[in-house]
GROMACS .gro file of C-alpha atoms in nm:
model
  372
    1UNK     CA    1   0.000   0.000   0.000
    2UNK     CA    2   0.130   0.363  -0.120
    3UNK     CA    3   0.225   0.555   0.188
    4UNK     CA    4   0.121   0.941   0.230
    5UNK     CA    5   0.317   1.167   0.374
    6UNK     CA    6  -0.003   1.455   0.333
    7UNK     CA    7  -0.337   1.407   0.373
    8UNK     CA    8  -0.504   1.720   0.155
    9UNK     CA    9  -0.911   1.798   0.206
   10UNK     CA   10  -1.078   1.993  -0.078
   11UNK     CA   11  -1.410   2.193  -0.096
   12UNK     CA   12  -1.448   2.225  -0.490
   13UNK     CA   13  -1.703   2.478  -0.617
   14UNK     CA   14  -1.752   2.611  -0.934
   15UNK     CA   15  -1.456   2.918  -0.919
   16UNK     CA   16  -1.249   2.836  -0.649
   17UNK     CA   17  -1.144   2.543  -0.426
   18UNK     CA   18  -1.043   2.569  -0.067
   19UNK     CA   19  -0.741   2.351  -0.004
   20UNK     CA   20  -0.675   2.229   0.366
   21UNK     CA   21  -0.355   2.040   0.433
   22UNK     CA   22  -0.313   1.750   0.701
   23UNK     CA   23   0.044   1.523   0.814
   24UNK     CA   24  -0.088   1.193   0.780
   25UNK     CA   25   0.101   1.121   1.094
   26UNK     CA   26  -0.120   1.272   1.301
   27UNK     CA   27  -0.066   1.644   1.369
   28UNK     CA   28  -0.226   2.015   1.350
   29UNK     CA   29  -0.474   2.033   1.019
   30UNK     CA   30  -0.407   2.372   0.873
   31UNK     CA   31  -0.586   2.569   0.621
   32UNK     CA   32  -0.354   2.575   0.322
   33UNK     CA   33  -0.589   2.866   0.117
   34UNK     CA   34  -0.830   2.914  -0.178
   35UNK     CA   35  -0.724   2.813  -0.541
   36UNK     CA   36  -0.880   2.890  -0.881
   37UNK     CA   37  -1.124   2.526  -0.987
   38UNK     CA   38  -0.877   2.527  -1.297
   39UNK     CA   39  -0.624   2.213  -1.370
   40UNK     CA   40  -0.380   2.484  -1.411
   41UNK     CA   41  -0.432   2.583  -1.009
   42UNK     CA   42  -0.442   2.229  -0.903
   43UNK     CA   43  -0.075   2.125  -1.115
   44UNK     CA   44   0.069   2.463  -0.955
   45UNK     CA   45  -0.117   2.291  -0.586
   46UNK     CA   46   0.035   1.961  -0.655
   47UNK     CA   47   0.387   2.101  -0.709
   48UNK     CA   48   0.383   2.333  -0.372
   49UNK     CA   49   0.247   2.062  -0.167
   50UNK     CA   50   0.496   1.786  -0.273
   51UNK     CA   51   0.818   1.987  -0.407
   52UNK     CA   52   0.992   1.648  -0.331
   53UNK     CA   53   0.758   1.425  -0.517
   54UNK     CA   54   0.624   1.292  -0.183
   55UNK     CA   55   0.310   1.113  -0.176
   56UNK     CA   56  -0.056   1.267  -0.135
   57UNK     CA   57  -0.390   1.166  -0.055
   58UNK     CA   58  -0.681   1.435  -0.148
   59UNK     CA   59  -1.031   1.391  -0.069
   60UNK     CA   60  -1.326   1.637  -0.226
   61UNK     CA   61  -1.720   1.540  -0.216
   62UNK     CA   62  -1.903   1.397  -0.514
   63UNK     CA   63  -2.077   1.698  -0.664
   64UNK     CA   64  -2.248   1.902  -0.988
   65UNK     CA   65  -1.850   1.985  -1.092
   66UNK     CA   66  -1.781   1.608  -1.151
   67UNK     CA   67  -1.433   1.350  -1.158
   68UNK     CA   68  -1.228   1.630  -1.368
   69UNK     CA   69  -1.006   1.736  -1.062
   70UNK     CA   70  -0.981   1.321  -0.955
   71UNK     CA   71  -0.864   1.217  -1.307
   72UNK     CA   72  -0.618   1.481  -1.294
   73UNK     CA   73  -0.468   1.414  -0.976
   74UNK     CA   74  -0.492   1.027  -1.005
   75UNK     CA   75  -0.319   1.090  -1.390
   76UNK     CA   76  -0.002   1.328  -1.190
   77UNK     CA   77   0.041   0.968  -0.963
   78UNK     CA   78  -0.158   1.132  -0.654
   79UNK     CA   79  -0.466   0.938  -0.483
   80UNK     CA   80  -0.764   1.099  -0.451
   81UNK     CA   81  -1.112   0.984  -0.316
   82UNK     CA   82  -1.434   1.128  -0.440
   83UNK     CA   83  -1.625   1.105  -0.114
   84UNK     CA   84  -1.986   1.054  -0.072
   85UNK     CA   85  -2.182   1.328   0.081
   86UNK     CA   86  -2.438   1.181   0.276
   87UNK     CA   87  -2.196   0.956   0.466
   88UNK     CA   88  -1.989   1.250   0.597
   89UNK     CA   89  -2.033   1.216   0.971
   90UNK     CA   90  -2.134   1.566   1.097
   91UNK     CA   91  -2.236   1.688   1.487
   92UNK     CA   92  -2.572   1.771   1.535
   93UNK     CA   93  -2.520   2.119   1.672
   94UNK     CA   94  -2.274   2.209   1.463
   95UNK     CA   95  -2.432   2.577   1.335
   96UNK     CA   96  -2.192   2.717   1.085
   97UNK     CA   97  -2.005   2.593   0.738
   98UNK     CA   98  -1.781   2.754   0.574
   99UNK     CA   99  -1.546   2.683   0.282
  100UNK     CA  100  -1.235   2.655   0.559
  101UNK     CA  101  -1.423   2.423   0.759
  102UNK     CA  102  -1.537   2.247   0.539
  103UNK     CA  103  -1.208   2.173   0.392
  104UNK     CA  104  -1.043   2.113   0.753
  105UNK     CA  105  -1.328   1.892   0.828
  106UNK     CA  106  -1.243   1.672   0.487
  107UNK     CA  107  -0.855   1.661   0.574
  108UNK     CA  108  -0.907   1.546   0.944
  109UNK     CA  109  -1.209   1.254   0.857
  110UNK     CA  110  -1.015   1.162   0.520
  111UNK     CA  111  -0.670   1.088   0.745
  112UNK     CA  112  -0.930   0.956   0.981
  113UNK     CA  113  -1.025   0.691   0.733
  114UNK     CA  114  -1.393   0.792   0.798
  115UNK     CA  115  -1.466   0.905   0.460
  116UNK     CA  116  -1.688   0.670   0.208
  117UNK     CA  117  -1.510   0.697  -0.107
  118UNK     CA  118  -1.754   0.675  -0.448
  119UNK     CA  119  -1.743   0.463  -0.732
  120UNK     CA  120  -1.551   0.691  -0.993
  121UNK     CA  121  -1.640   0.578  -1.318
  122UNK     CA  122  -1.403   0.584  -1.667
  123UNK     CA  123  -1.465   0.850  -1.919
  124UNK     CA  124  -1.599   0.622  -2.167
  125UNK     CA  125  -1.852   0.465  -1.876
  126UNK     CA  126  -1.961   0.835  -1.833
  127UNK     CA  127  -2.052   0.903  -2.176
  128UNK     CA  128  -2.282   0.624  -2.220
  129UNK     CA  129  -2.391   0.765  -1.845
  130UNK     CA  130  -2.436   1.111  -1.965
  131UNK     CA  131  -2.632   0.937  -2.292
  132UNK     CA  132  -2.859   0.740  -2.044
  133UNK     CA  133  -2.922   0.997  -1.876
  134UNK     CA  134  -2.997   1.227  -2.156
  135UNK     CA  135  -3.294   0.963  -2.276
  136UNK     CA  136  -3.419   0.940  -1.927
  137UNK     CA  137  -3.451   1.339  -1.924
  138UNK     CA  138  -3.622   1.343  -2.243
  139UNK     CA  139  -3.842   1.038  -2.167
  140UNK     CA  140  -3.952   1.306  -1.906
  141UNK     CA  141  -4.050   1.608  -2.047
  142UNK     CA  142  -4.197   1.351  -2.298
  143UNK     CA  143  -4.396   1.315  -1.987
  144UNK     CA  144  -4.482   1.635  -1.910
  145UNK     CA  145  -4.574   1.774  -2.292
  146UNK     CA  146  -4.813   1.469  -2.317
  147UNK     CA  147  -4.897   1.561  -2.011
  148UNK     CA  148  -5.009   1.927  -2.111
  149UNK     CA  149  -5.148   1.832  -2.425
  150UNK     CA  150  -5.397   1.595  -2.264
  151UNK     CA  151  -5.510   1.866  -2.007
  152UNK     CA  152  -5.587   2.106  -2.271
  153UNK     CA  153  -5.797   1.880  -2.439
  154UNK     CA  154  -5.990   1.788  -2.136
  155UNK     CA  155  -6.005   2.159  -2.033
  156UNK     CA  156  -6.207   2.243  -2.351
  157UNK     CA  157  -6.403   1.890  -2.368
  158UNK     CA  158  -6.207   1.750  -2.578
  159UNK     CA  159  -6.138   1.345  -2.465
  160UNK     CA  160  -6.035   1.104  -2.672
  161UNK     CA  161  -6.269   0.789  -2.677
  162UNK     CA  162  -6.068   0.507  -2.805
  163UNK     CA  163  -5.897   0.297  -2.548
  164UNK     CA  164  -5.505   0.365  -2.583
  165UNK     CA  165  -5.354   0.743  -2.571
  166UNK     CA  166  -5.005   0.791  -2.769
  167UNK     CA  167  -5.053   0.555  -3.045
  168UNK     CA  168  -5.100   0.623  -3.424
  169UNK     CA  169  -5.495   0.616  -3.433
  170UNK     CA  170  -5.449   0.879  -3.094
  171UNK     CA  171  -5.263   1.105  -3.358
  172UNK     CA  172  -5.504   1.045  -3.616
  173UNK     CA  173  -5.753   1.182  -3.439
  174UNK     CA  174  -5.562   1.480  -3.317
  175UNK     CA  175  -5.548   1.580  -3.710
  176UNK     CA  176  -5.924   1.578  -3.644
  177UNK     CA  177  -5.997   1.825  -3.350
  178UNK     CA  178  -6.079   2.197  -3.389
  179UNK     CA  179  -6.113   2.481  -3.213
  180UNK     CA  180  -6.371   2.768  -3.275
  181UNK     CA  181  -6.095   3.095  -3.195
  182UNK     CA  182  -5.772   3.019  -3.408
  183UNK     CA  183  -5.552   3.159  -3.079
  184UNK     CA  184  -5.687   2.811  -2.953
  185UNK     CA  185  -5.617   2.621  -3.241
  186UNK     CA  186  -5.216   2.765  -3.244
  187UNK     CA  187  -5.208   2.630  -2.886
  188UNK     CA  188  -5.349   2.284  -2.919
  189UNK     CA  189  -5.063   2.281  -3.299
  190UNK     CA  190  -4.781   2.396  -3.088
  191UNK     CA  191  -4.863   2.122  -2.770
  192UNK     CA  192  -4.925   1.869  -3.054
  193UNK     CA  193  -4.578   1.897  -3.207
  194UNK     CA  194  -4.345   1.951  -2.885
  195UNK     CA  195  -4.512   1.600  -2.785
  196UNK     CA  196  -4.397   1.486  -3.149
  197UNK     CA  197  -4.125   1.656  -3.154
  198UNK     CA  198  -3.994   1.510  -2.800
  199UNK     CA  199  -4.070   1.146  -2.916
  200UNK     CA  200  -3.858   1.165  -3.180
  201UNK     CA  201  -3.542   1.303  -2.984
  202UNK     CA  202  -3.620   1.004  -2.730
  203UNK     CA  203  -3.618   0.755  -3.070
  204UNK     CA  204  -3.265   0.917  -3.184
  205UNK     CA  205  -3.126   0.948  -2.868
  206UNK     CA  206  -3.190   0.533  -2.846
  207UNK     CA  207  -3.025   0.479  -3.182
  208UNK     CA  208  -2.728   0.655  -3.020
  209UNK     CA  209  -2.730   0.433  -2.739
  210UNK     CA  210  -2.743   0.095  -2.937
  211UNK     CA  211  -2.479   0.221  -3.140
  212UNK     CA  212  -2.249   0.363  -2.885
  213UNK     CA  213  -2.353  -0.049  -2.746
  214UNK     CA  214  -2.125  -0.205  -3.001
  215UNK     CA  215  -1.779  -0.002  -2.916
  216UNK     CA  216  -1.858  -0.051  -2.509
  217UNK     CA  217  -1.628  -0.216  -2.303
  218UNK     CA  218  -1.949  -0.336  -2.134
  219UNK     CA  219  -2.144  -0.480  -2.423
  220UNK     CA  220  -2.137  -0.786  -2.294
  221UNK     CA  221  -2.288  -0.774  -1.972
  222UNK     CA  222  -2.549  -0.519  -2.148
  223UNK     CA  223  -2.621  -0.832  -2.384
  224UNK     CA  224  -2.627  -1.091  -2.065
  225UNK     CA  225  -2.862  -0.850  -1.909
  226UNK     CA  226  -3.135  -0.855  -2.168
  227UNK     CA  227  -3.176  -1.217  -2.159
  228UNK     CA  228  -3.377  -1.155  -1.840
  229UNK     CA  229  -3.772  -1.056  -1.885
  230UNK     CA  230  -3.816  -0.653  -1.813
  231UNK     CA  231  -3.470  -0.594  -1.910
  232UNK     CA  232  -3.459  -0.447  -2.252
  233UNK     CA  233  -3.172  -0.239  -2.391
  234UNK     CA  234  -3.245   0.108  -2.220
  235UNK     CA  235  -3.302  -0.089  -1.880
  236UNK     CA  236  -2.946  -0.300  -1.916
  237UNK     CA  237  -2.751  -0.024  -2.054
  238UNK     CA  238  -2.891   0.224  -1.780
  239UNK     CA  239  -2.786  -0.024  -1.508
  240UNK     CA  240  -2.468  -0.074  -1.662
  241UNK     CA  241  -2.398   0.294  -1.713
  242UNK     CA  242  -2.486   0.395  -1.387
  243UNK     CA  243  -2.354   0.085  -1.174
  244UNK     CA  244  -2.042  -0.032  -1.345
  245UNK     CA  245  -1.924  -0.380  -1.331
  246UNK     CA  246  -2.144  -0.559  -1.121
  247UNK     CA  247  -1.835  -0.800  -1.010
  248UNK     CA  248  -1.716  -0.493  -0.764
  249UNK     CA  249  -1.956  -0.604  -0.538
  250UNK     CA  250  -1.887  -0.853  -0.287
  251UNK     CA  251  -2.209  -1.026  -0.282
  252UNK     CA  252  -2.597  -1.004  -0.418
  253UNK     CA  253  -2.649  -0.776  -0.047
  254UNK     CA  254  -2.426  -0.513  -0.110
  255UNK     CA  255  -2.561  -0.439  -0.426
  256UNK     CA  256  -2.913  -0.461  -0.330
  257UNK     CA  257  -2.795  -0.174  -0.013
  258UNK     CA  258  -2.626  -0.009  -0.273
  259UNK     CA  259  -2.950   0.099  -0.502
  260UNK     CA  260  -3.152   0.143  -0.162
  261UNK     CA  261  -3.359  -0.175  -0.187
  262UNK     CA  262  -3.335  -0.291   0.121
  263UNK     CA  263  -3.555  -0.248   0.441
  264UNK     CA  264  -3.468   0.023   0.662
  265UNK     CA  265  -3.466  -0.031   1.036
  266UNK     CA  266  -3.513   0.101   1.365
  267UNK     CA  267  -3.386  -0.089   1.638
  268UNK     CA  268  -3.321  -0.037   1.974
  269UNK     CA  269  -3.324  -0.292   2.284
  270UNK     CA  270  -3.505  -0.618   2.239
  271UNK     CA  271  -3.756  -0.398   1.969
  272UNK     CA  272  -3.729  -0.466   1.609
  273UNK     CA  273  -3.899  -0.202   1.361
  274UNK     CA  274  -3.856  -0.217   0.977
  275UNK     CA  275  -3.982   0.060   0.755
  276UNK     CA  276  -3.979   0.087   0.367
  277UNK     CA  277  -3.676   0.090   0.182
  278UNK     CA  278  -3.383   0.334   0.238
  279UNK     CA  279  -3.399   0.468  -0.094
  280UNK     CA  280  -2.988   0.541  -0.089
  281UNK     CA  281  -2.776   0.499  -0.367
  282UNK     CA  282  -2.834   0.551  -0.737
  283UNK     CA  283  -3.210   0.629  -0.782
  284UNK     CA  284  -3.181   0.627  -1.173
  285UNK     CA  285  -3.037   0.229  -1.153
  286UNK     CA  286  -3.332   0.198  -0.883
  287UNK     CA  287  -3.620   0.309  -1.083
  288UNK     CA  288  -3.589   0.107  -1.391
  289UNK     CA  289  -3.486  -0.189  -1.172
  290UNK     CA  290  -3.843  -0.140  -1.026
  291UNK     CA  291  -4.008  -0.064  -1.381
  292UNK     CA  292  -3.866  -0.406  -1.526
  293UNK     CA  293  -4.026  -0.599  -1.195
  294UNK     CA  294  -4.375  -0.503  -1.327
  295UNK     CA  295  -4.348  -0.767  -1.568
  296UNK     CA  296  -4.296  -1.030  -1.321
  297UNK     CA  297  -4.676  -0.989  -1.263
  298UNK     CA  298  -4.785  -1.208  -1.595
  299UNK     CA  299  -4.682  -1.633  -1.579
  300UNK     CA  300  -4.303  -1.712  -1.634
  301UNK     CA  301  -4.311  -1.839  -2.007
  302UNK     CA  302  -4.037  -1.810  -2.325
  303UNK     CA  303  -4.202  -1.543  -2.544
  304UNK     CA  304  -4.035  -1.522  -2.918
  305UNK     CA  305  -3.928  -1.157  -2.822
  306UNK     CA  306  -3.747  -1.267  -2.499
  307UNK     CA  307  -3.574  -1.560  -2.681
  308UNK     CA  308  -3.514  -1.333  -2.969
  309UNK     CA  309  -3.331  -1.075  -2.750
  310UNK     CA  310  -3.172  -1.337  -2.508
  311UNK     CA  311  -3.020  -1.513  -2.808
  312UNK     CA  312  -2.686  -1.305  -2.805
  313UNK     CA  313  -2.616  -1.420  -2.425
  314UNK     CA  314  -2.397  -1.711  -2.371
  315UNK     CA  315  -2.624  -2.093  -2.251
  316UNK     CA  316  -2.513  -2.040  -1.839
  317UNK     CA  317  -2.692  -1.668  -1.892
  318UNK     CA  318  -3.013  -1.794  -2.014
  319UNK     CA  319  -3.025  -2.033  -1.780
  320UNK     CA  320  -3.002  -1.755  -1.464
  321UNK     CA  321  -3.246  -1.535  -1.665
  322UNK     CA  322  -3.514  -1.829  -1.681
  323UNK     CA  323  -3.468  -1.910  -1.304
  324UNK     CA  324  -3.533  -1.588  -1.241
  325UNK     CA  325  -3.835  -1.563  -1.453
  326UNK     CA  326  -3.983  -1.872  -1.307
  327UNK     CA  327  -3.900  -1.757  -0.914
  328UNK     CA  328  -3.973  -1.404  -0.973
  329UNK     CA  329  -4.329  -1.463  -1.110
  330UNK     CA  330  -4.401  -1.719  -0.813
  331UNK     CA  331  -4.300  -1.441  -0.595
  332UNK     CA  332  -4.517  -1.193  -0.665
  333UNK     CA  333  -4.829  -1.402  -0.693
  334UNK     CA  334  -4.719  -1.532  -0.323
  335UNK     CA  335  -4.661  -1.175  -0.203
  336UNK     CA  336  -5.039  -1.056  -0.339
  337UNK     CA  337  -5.183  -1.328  -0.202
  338UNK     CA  338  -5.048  -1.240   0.146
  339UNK     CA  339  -5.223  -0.923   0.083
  340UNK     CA  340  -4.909  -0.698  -0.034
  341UNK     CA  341  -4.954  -0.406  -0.209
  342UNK     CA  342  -4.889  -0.430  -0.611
  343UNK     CA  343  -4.666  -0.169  -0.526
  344UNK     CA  344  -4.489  -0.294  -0.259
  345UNK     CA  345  -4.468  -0.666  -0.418
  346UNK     CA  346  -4.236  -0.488  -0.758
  347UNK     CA  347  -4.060  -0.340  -0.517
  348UNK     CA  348  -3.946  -0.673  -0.311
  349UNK     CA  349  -3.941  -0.841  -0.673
  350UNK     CA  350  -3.689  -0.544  -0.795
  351UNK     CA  351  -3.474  -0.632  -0.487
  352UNK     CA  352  -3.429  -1.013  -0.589
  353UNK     CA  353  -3.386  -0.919  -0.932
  354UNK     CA  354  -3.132  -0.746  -0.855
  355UNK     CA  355  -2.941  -1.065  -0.704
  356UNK     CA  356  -2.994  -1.224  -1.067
  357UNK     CA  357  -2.838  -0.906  -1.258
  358UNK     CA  358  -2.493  -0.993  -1.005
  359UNK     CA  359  -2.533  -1.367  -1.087
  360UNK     CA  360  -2.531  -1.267  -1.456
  361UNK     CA  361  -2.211  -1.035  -1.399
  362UNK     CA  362  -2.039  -1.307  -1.237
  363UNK     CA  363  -2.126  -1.554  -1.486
  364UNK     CA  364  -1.955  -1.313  -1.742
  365UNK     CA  365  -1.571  -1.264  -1.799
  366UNK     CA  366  -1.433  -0.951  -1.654
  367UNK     CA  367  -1.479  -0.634  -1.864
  368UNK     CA  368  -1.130  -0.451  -1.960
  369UNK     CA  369  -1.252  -0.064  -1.875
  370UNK     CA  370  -0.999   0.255  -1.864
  371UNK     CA  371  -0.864   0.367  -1.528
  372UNK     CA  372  -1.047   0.637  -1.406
   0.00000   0.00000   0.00000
């Protein structure tokens, strides 16, 4: 293990970064000053704090100004550790924060060890993340347009009688409606084509993703996800974008804590309360884990479009992905008939699906990614 001679805490913000300077002997923690947030004014930090080439260990928390300042300092031979926010341990009555404090407070828990560190992903694993991510906002004000549109045509008594909204006879008979001012009829045009107009940036922004699939280092496991029934290829490639290789965890558990699937609990002498879920972790990998356990409701059976997209995983994939069909669909019919809540039976079937998407990755050679 690389020994540190300086532990260094950083507050980053968008213009400046307060710098805060510990021995990692044990010691005073001084404040070492404010910086310019440019790679320029971190090389120039690097140099003054290590003249000798001595070893360093900076921390900063996982924010909106991203891994730039990590893959800089981990590139110049440093360590650094994006830390997780929420896991800072704070006092209660602690009133004021500050920049300096906050710094000092990072360089005296980080030589502490009482930092959680983050998964930092590669650059290539954040562009598909940022392409994910991109669909998933678009899917949304997909959402909200449709949304909009359908209010204004119930506002002015307007409702559609067929049975499904969004489809191409729904469009058919938007050509159809009209409005007695033309102010009215410019409206109901312009909510009409932003709802078009956002379905076909969600359409292209999918043909990006299935061909930025074919040059991913994680293609694979994307492929070995699918095979399982709810997982098509936004659902595997959003898991994979946002979680990684699956193989980092130690066991189904931790990755089940990880997405905030598992019970949280209140205990405290010979009581025993558990609540909902904790709902920590990656909400994006969490809520289309939860969409895909909606189709666990129906019988476990082969369809043509599961075997179709489950062809391109290897046999011992398959396999997993039809145990899991078959004990996923039993669960959910034994959780109802206890009297569970649809709701809360997806989310206890998301949570063991989740144990078959680390079975997959482990049934899977090793992905070669870039170092972060």
């Amino acid at each position: 293990m690389k020994e540190f001679n300086k532990v260094v805490g950083l507050d980053v913000h968008k213009e400046s970064i307060a710098v805060a300077v510990a021995p990692a002997g044990g010691g005073e923690v001084r404040y070492f000053g404010e910086i310019p947030n440019t790679p320029e004014a971190v090389a120039r930090l690097v140099k003054k704090l290590c003249p000798t080439g001595e070893g360093l260990s900076f921390c900063y928390e996982a924010g909106p100004c991203g891994y730039g300042i990590h893959r800089q300092l981990r590139a110049a031979g440093q360590d650094c550790a994006v830390v997780a926010p929420s896991l800072i341990p704070r006092k209660a009555g602690e009133r004021v924060k500050t920049d300096r404090r906050d710094a000092l407070m990072l360089a005296r828990l980080h030589r502490a060890h009482e930092l959680t560190a983050v998964w930092v992903p590669d650059a290539a694993q954040e562009a598909v993340r940022d392409l994910t991510r991109a669909r998933a906002d678009l899917q949304e004000m997909t959402r909200i347009a449709r949304q909009r549109l359908h209010g204004f045509l119930l506002r002015h008594g307007r409702p559609y009688a067929g049975k499904t909204k969004w489809g191409p006879a729904f469009f058919r008979w938007l050509e159809t409606v009209r409005f007695d001012h033309s102010v009215q009829q410019i409206v109901f045009q312009e909510y009409v084509d932003l709802v078009q107009e956002m379905a076909r940036r969600v359409l292209a922004l999918e043909t990006e993703m299935r061909r930025a699939l074919s040059a991913w280092s994680l293609a694979p496991v994307v492929e070995g996800l699918m095979a399982l029934r709810g997982v098509d290829l936004v659902t595997a490639m959003t898991v994979a974008a946002e979680l990684g290789d699956l193989r980092r965890f130690d066991k189904p558990r931790q990755l089940m804590a990880y997405l905030g699937l598992v019970p949280s609990e209140h205990s405290s002498g010979g009581s025993r309360r558990q609540g909902g879920i904790t709902k920590t972790g990656n909400s994006a990998a969490r809520r289309v884990l939860v969409e895909a356990a909606w189709c666990y409701r129906f019988p476990a059976r082969k369809t043509a479009h599961l075997q179709r997209r489950a062809e391109h995983a290897p046999p011992a994939v398959q396999a997993i992905a039809w145990t899991a069909q078959k004990r996923l669909c039993q669960r959910y019919r034994d959780l109802i008939g206890r009297g569970k809540l649809p709701v809360q039976t997806c989310t206890a079937v998301a949570r063991e699906l989740t144990g078959f998407l680390w079975a997959i990755a482990q049934a899977l050679p090793a992905p070669v990614t870039e170092v972060a």
